[in-house]
Tab-separated table of C-alpha atoms in Angstrom:
chain	number	residue	atom	x	y	z
I	21	MET	CA	148.985	150.993	66.912
I	22	ASN	CA	151.102	153.599	65.220
I	23	ARG	CA	153.852	149.905	64.926
I	24	SER	CA	150.621	148.116	63.897
I	25	ILE	CA	149.824	150.598	61.277
I	26	ASN	CA	153.743	150.763	59.850
I	27	PHE	CA	153.764	147.688	59.860
I	28	PHE	CA	150.875	147.141	57.195
I	29	ILE	CA	151.508	149.366	55.667
I	30	SER	CA	155.422	148.337	54.872
I	31	ILE	CA	153.458	144.979	54.281
I	32	PHE	CA	151.357	146.670	51.343
I	33	PHE	CA	153.808	147.784	49.646
I	34	ILE	CA	156.724	144.801	49.847
I	35	PHE	CA	153.354	143.213	48.200
I	36	LEU	CA	153.515	145.331	45.586
I	37	ILE	CA	157.131	145.800	44.789
I	38	SER	CA	156.901	141.627	44.787
I	39	PHE	CA	153.912	141.938	42.153
I	40	PHE	CA	155.335	144.750	39.718
I	41	LEU	CA	158.752	143.051	39.652
I	42	ILE	CA	157.912	141.301	36.199
I	43	ARG	CA	155.640	143.874	34.750
I	44	LEU	CA	158.361	146.914	34.843
I	45	ALA	CA	161.173	144.387	34.094
I	46	PRO	CA	163.222	145.845	31.101
I	47	GLY	CA	161.887	144.448	27.736
I	48	ASP	CA	159.627	141.713	27.572
I	49	PRO	CA	159.499	139.630	30.433
I	50	VAL	CA	157.745	136.368	28.613
I	51	LEU	CA	160.445	136.595	25.826
I	52	LEU	CA	163.404	136.703	28.695
I	53	MET	CA	162.445	133.815	30.587
I	54	LEU	CA	161.272	131.880	26.899
I	55	GLY	CA	164.764	132.938	25.469
I	56	ASP	CA	164.973	130.989	21.710
I	57	ARG	CA	161.738	129.897	21.971
I	58	GLY	CA	159.930	133.135	22.671
I	59	ASN	CA	159.518	133.467	18.922
I	60	ASP	CA	156.857	130.539	19.016
I	61	PRO	CA	153.806	132.524	19.568
I	62	ALA	CA	152.284	129.132	20.724
I	63	GLN	CA	155.163	129.164	23.466
I	64	TYR	CA	154.597	132.944	24.293
I	65	ARG	CA	151.025	132.519	24.235
I	66	VAL	CA	150.931	130.097	27.128
I	67	MET	CA	153.518	131.781	29.402
I	68	MET	CA	151.441	134.761	28.941
I	69	GLU	CA	148.794	133.030	30.113
I	70	SER	CA	150.494	131.062	32.881
I	71	LEU	CA	151.859	134.171	34.541
I	72	GLY	CA	148.462	135.759	34.187
I	73	LEU	CA	149.900	138.814	32.207
I	74	ASN	CA	147.285	138.381	29.326
I	75	TYR	CA	145.052	139.875	31.885
I	76	PRO	CA	143.900	144.031	32.679
I	77	LEU	CA	146.579	145.357	35.191
I	78	TYR	CA	143.767	145.615	38.352
I	79	GLU	CA	142.373	141.868	36.975
I	80	GLN	CA	146.439	140.536	37.208
I	81	PHE	CA	146.540	142.558	40.611
I	82	LYS	CA	143.473	140.752	42.118
I	83	ILE	CA	144.326	137.444	41.149
I	84	TYR	CA	147.720	137.971	42.400
I	85	THR	CA	146.088	138.536	45.527
I	86	LEU	CA	143.996	135.776	45.900
I	87	ASN	CA	146.430	133.403	45.029
I	88	ILE	CA	148.844	134.789	48.068
I	89	PHE	CA	146.020	134.984	50.170
I	90	THR	CA	145.361	131.620	49.414
I	91	GLY	CA	149.255	129.988	49.260
I	92	ASN	CA	149.242	129.412	45.879
I	93	PHE	CA	152.461	130.801	44.966
I	94	GLY	CA	152.840	129.485	41.782
I	95	HIS	CA	155.009	126.720	40.146
I	96	SER	CA	158.764	127.593	38.807
I	97	ILE	CA	159.363	127.856	35.323
I	98	VAL	CA	162.472	126.193	35.543
I	99	SER	CA	161.867	122.881	37.841
I	100	GLY	CA	158.290	123.334	36.946
I	101	LYS	CA	157.516	122.417	41.028
I	102	SER	CA	155.271	124.278	43.321
I	103	ILE	CA	157.086	127.479	44.687
I	104	THR	CA	155.825	126.349	48.210
I	105	LEU	CA	157.344	123.235	47.880
I	106	GLU	CA	160.940	124.875	46.822
I	107	LEU	CA	160.854	127.469	49.305
I	108	LEU	CA	159.908	125.288	52.213
I	109	PRO	CA	162.975	123.257	52.889
I	110	ARG	CA	164.951	126.231	51.653
I	111	TRP	CA	163.534	128.844	54.304
I	112	LYS	CA	164.862	126.270	57.170
I	113	ALA	CA	168.010	125.768	55.537
I	114	SER	CA	168.652	129.382	56.037
I	115	PHE	CA	167.409	129.956	59.379
I	116	GLU	CA	169.042	126.696	60.974
I	117	LEU	CA	172.359	128.538	59.892
I	118	GLY	CA	171.295	132.369	60.502
I	119	LEU	CA	170.199	130.888	64.074
I	120	ILE	CA	173.190	130.009	64.464
I	121	VAL	CA	174.781	132.986	63.666
I	122	PHE	CA	172.817	135.254	65.541
I	123	ILE	CA	172.702	133.640	69.035
I	124	PHE	CA	176.837	132.843	68.333
I	125	SER	CA	177.342	136.873	66.787
I	126	PHE	CA	175.484	138.013	70.100
I	127	PHE	CA	177.248	136.150	72.880
I	128	ILE	CA	180.757	136.696	70.909
I	129	GLY	CA	180.312	140.138	70.259
I	130	GLY	CA	178.539	140.093	73.552
I	131	MET	CA	181.428	139.146	75.355
I	132	LEU	CA	184.201	140.662	73.252
I	133	GLY	CA	183.194	144.515	73.938
I	134	ILE	CA	182.673	143.550	77.489
I	135	TYR	CA	186.303	142.756	77.714
I	136	LEU	CA	187.336	146.008	75.776
I	137	ALA	CA	184.851	148.168	77.739
I	138	TYR	CA	186.779	146.933	80.904
I	139	ASN	CA	190.114	147.620	79.244
I	140	PHE	CA	189.523	150.495	78.119
I	141	ASN	CA	192.804	152.680	76.940
I	142	THR	CA	194.732	149.816	77.349
I	143	LYS	CA	197.225	148.220	74.993
I	144	THR	CA	195.390	144.845	74.584
I	145	GLU	CA	192.522	146.872	74.127
I	146	LYS	CA	193.641	148.960	71.625
I	147	ILE	CA	195.108	146.370	69.515
I	148	LEU	CA	191.989	144.870	69.481
I	149	SER	CA	190.295	147.662	68.510
I	150	SER	CA	192.330	147.839	65.597
I	151	SER	CA	192.254	144.527	64.328
I	152	MET	CA	188.253	144.652	64.722
I	153	LEU	CA	188.308	147.516	62.309
I	154	VAL	CA	190.542	145.773	59.852
I	155	VAL	CA	188.528	142.002	59.768
I	156	TYR	CA	185.496	144.744	59.777
I	157	CYS	CA	186.473	145.772	56.341
I	158	ILE	CA	187.402	142.745	54.563
I	159	PRO	CA	184.475	141.999	52.184
I	160	ILE	CA	182.330	138.866	53.469
I	161	PHE	CA	182.676	137.262	49.468
I	162	TRP	CA	186.926	137.585	50.197
I	163	LEU	CA	186.734	136.301	53.476
I	164	GLY	CA	184.486	133.020	51.863
I	165	LEU	CA	187.027	132.487	49.401
I	166	LEU	CA	189.902	132.912	52.077
I	167	LEU	CA	188.532	131.117	54.618
I	168	ILE	CA	187.716	127.711	52.159
I	169	ASN	CA	191.187	128.020	50.310
I	170	ILE	CA	193.289	128.214	53.609
I	171	PHE	CA	190.572	125.723	55.884
I	172	SER	CA	189.336	123.508	53.067
I	173	LEU	CA	191.868	123.379	49.959
I	174	LYS	CA	195.061	123.631	52.272
I	175	PHE	CA	194.401	122.032	55.758
I	176	ASN	CA	191.185	120.071	54.167
I	177	LEU	CA	189.309	120.242	58.458
I	178	PHE	CA	186.239	121.829	56.788
I	179	PRO	CA	184.001	120.751	53.713
I	180	VAL	CA	183.839	123.056	50.285
I	181	SER	CA	180.051	122.741	49.927
I	182	GLY	CA	176.430	121.727	51.275
I	183	ARG	CA	174.792	120.642	54.741
I	184	VAL	CA	176.006	117.205	55.070
I	185	GLY	CA	178.500	114.634	54.062
I	186	TYR	CA	177.465	112.822	50.714
I	187	GLU	CA	177.776	109.535	53.058
I	188	PHE	CA	174.719	110.355	54.685
I	189	ASP	CA	171.067	110.524	53.748
I	190	LEU	CA	169.339	112.120	55.912
I	191	ILE	CA	165.369	111.966	56.406
I	192	PRO	CA	164.341	115.484	56.947
I	193	TYR	CA	161.628	114.985	59.604
I	194	THR	CA	161.491	118.901	60.474
I	195	GLY	CA	164.311	119.871	57.509
I	196	PHE	CA	166.547	121.685	60.428
I	197	TYR	CA	169.132	119.039	60.030
I	198	LEU	CA	171.015	119.706	63.530
I	199	ILE	CA	167.604	118.406	64.858
I	200	ASP	CA	167.283	115.694	61.746
I	201	SER	CA	170.162	114.215	62.516
I	202	LEU	CA	169.569	113.173	65.959
I	203	THR	CA	166.257	111.853	65.092
I	204	GLY	CA	164.183	108.766	64.450
I	205	ASP	CA	166.082	106.181	61.563
I	206	ASN	CA	168.989	108.794	61.365
I	207	TYR	CA	170.142	108.696	64.775
I	208	LYS	CA	169.767	104.701	64.844
I	209	ASN	CA	171.252	104.772	61.017
I	210	TYR	CA	174.332	106.974	61.940
I	211	GLY	CA	174.443	107.601	65.670
I	212	PHE	CA	176.956	111.409	66.419
I	213	THR	CA	178.131	111.409	63.062
I	214	ALA	CA	175.661	112.615	61.115
I	215	PHE	CA	175.147	115.168	63.972
I	216	PHE	CA	178.889	116.438	63.864
I	217	SER	CA	179.023	116.075	60.016
I	218	CYS	CA	176.433	119.144	59.846
I	219	LEU	CA	178.284	121.137	62.100
I	220	ASN	CA	181.334	120.550	60.337
I	221	HIS	CA	179.844	121.791	57.196
I	222	MET	CA	178.353	124.762	59.201
I	223	VAL	CA	181.984	126.224	60.202
I	224	LEU	CA	183.039	128.120	57.714
I	225	PRO	CA	179.675	129.375	56.645
I	226	ILE	CA	179.340	130.975	60.374
I	227	ILE	CA	182.264	132.115	60.664
I	228	THR	CA	181.761	134.666	57.429
I	229	MET	CA	178.726	135.756	58.461
I	230	SER	CA	179.265	136.519	62.019
I	231	ILE	CA	182.397	138.476	61.348
I	232	VAL	CA	180.648	141.793	60.837
I	233	PRO	CA	177.885	141.442	63.479
I	234	ILE	CA	180.158	139.867	65.916
I	235	VAL	CA	182.465	143.385	65.249
I	236	SER	CA	178.919	145.647	65.081
I	237	ILE	CA	177.891	144.099	68.718
I	238	ALA	CA	181.344	144.315	70.406
I	239	LYS	CA	181.804	148.265	69.526
I	240	ILE	CA	178.054	148.735	70.453
I	241	THR	CA	178.554	146.774	74.015
I	242	LYS	CA	181.835	148.552	74.089
I	243	VAL	CA	180.434	152.456	73.783
I	244	SER	CA	176.859	151.729	76.098
I	245	ILE	CA	178.966	150.304	79.096
I	246	LEU	CA	181.805	152.861	79.026
I	247	GLU	CA	178.600	155.582	78.955
I	248	VAL	CA	177.081	153.922	81.953
I	249	LEU	CA	179.926	153.377	83.798
I	250	ARG	CA	180.068	157.088	84.258
I	251	LYS	CA	177.074	157.745	85.181
I	252	ASP	CA	176.984	159.527	88.377
I	253	TYR	CA	175.194	155.846	90.486
I	254	ILE	CA	177.833	154.026	89.190
I	255	LEU	CA	180.497	156.411	90.772
I	256	THR	CA	178.427	156.408	93.793
I	257	ALA	CA	177.975	152.309	94.146
I	258	LYS	CA	181.880	152.050	93.773
I	259	SER	CA	182.509	155.045	96.258
I	260	LEU	CA	180.208	152.809	98.822
I	261	GLY	CA	182.225	150.232	98.138
I	262	MET	CA	180.578	147.591	95.799
I	263	SER	CA	181.884	145.093	93.958
I	264	GLU	CA	182.474	145.159	90.125
I	265	SER	CA	180.788	142.309	89.310
I	266	ARG	CA	177.530	143.511	91.552
I	267	ILE	CA	178.050	146.872	89.738
I	268	PHE	CA	177.450	144.998	86.425
I	269	PHE	CA	174.974	142.410	86.538
I	270	LYS	CA	172.689	145.114	89.317
I	271	HIS	CA	173.046	148.452	86.946
I	272	VAL	CA	175.430	147.914	83.785
I	273	LEU	CA	174.057	144.839	82.251
I	274	ARG	CA	170.479	145.840	82.596
I	275	ASN	CA	171.346	149.469	80.943
I	276	ILE	CA	172.973	147.724	78.180
I	277	LEU	CA	170.931	145.083	76.781
I	278	VAL	CA	168.672	147.912	74.767
I	279	PRO	CA	170.977	149.348	72.525
I	280	VAL	CA	172.868	145.755	72.044
I	281	LEU	CA	169.712	143.891	71.120
I	282	THR	CA	168.668	146.889	69.135
I	283	ILE	CA	171.907	146.401	66.821
I	284	SER	CA	171.787	142.842	67.103
I	285	SER	CA	168.561	143.182	65.146
I	286	LEU	CA	169.665	145.207	62.320
I	287	TYR	CA	172.417	142.504	61.828
I	288	LEU	CA	170.118	139.469	61.790
I	289	ILE	CA	168.890	141.400	58.730
I	290	ASN	CA	171.894	141.357	57.693
I	291	VAL	CA	172.606	137.446	57.586
I	292	THR	CA	169.073	136.594	56.449
I	293	VAL	CA	169.447	138.753	53.272
I	294	ALA	CA	172.882	139.885	52.228
I	295	GLY	CA	174.996	138.105	54.089
I	296	ALA	CA	173.246	134.835	53.715
I	297	ILE	CA	172.810	135.345	49.719
I	298	LEU	CA	176.740	135.825	48.977
I	299	THR	CA	177.442	133.175	52.100
I	300	GLU	CA	174.674	130.716	50.406
I	301	THR	CA	176.295	131.340	47.155
I	302	ILE	CA	180.116	130.778	47.855
I	303	PHE	CA	179.216	127.855	50.157
I	304	SER	CA	176.678	126.206	47.993
I	305	TRP	CA	174.536	126.423	50.849
I	306	PRO	CA	170.348	125.282	49.970
I	307	GLY	CA	169.314	128.375	51.337
I	308	ILE	CA	166.958	131.083	50.211
I	309	GLY	CA	169.804	133.314	49.449
I	310	ARG	CA	171.574	130.608	46.864
I	311	PHE	CA	168.030	130.238	45.594
I	312	LEU	CA	167.464	133.750	44.818
I	313	VAL	CA	170.329	134.193	42.726
I	314	THR	CA	169.526	130.827	40.966
I	315	SER	CA	166.691	131.929	40.154
I	316	VAL	CA	167.565	135.458	39.312
I	317	LEU	CA	170.280	133.814	36.613
I	318	SER	CA	167.804	131.396	35.206
I	319	ARG	CA	165.791	134.760	35.053
I	320	ASP	CA	162.780	132.102	36.513
I	321	TYR	CA	160.642	135.460	37.783
I	322	PRO	CA	157.819	133.686	39.962
I	323	VAL	CA	160.277	132.398	41.777
I	324	ILE	CA	161.813	135.646	42.467
I	325	GLN	CA	158.966	137.443	43.310
I	326	ILE	CA	157.734	135.321	45.892
I	327	VAL	CA	161.118	135.053	47.273
I	328	ILE	CA	161.165	138.624	47.214
I	329	LEU	CA	158.160	138.593	49.211
I	330	PHE	CA	158.875	136.631	51.761
I	331	ILE	CA	162.356	137.775	52.678
I	332	GLY	CA	160.783	141.281	52.797
I	333	VAL	CA	157.641	140.067	55.370
I	334	PHE	CA	160.652	137.600	57.260
I	335	ILE	CA	162.466	140.867	58.014
I	336	LEU	CA	159.342	143.026	59.223
I	337	ILE	CA	158.019	139.904	61.535
I	338	VAL	CA	161.428	139.860	62.862
I	339	ASN	CA	161.733	143.516	64.142
I	340	LEU	CA	158.147	143.561	64.946
I	341	ILE	CA	159.475	140.422	67.106
I	342	LEU	CA	162.685	142.352	68.574
I	343	GLU	CA	160.688	145.855	69.079
I	344	MET	CA	158.275	143.262	71.274
I	345	LEU	CA	161.680	141.747	73.043
I	346	VAL	CA	163.387	145.806	73.891
I	347	LYS	CA	159.591	146.623	75.332
I	348	ILE	CA	159.355	143.559	77.618
I	349	ILE	CA	163.289	144.563	79.051
I	350	ASP	CA	162.941	147.878	78.799
I	351	PRO	CA	159.234	148.914	80.362
I	352	LYS	CA	160.106	152.474	79.723
I	353	GLN	CA	160.746	152.147	75.304
I	354	ARG	CA	156.366	151.017	75.510
I	355	VAL	CA	154.693	153.355	74.261
I	356	LYS	CA	151.442	154.550	75.580
I	357	VAL	CA	148.476	154.234	73.517
């Protein structure tokens, strides 16, 4: 019950933040959006009316709330298109990349953490742990540029930008290019070549976005395993001759899933927001992060407030889903109401 209340309270505050974004902007937001055209009283009046800023504040909030709940997110000032139509394909691009990064980070980070735990205090473990610390400290933006310089410009192994090669004109059946490239006429026309082109375009963004989550998941996995291995029941199992593999799958794995899943959820949020904004900007990935940056630069306030609302709600939903997964994996985490 408390979780549900907190969820809706958080939704309400995100809603308020997105609403007041234009209203509390320094200076006159209409003049900021219009620029030199703001000197024209007619254009100024039209913009005020289109944004609903000519009404009292309570009436603006009422209209904004009604529009959000009816799916009317308004139109972009820059493109003139519906924000919903602009947002949906970009969300799919971000979600496709983010989901792969999450799975990749969880798997690689988990395996690395297991290796470090079972080789604790060895020379290899110390070298790997030190190297991970160095890599962890590299800023995402700088890492992305470094990867582009080495693997794109110098060795020409991976493309610099985009989701698929320019020679492919994919029909967006779902908006998820890895699926679309293997569907219908896309597959008939291009076979597997479009699919591999999509994968090729993902390699550098995935590496850039995965570094921080991999290191963090590896560290929490290592610490969790070492903590479990010191428990009395593990020592008893070893003294009874139980094999290391059986101890791991029967006792260790179950006990480390909850902390690893919890930390993974935190870095999924990082991937979705901060990491995505930087990475999508560097690699010109047409996702929500890049959409937000271009909207800020062009002062497209209606788009900015909807994107912030969308990202905030998405993060809360992801948190809620992951909390439910934790409770399923570990019944002890369930709260009796």
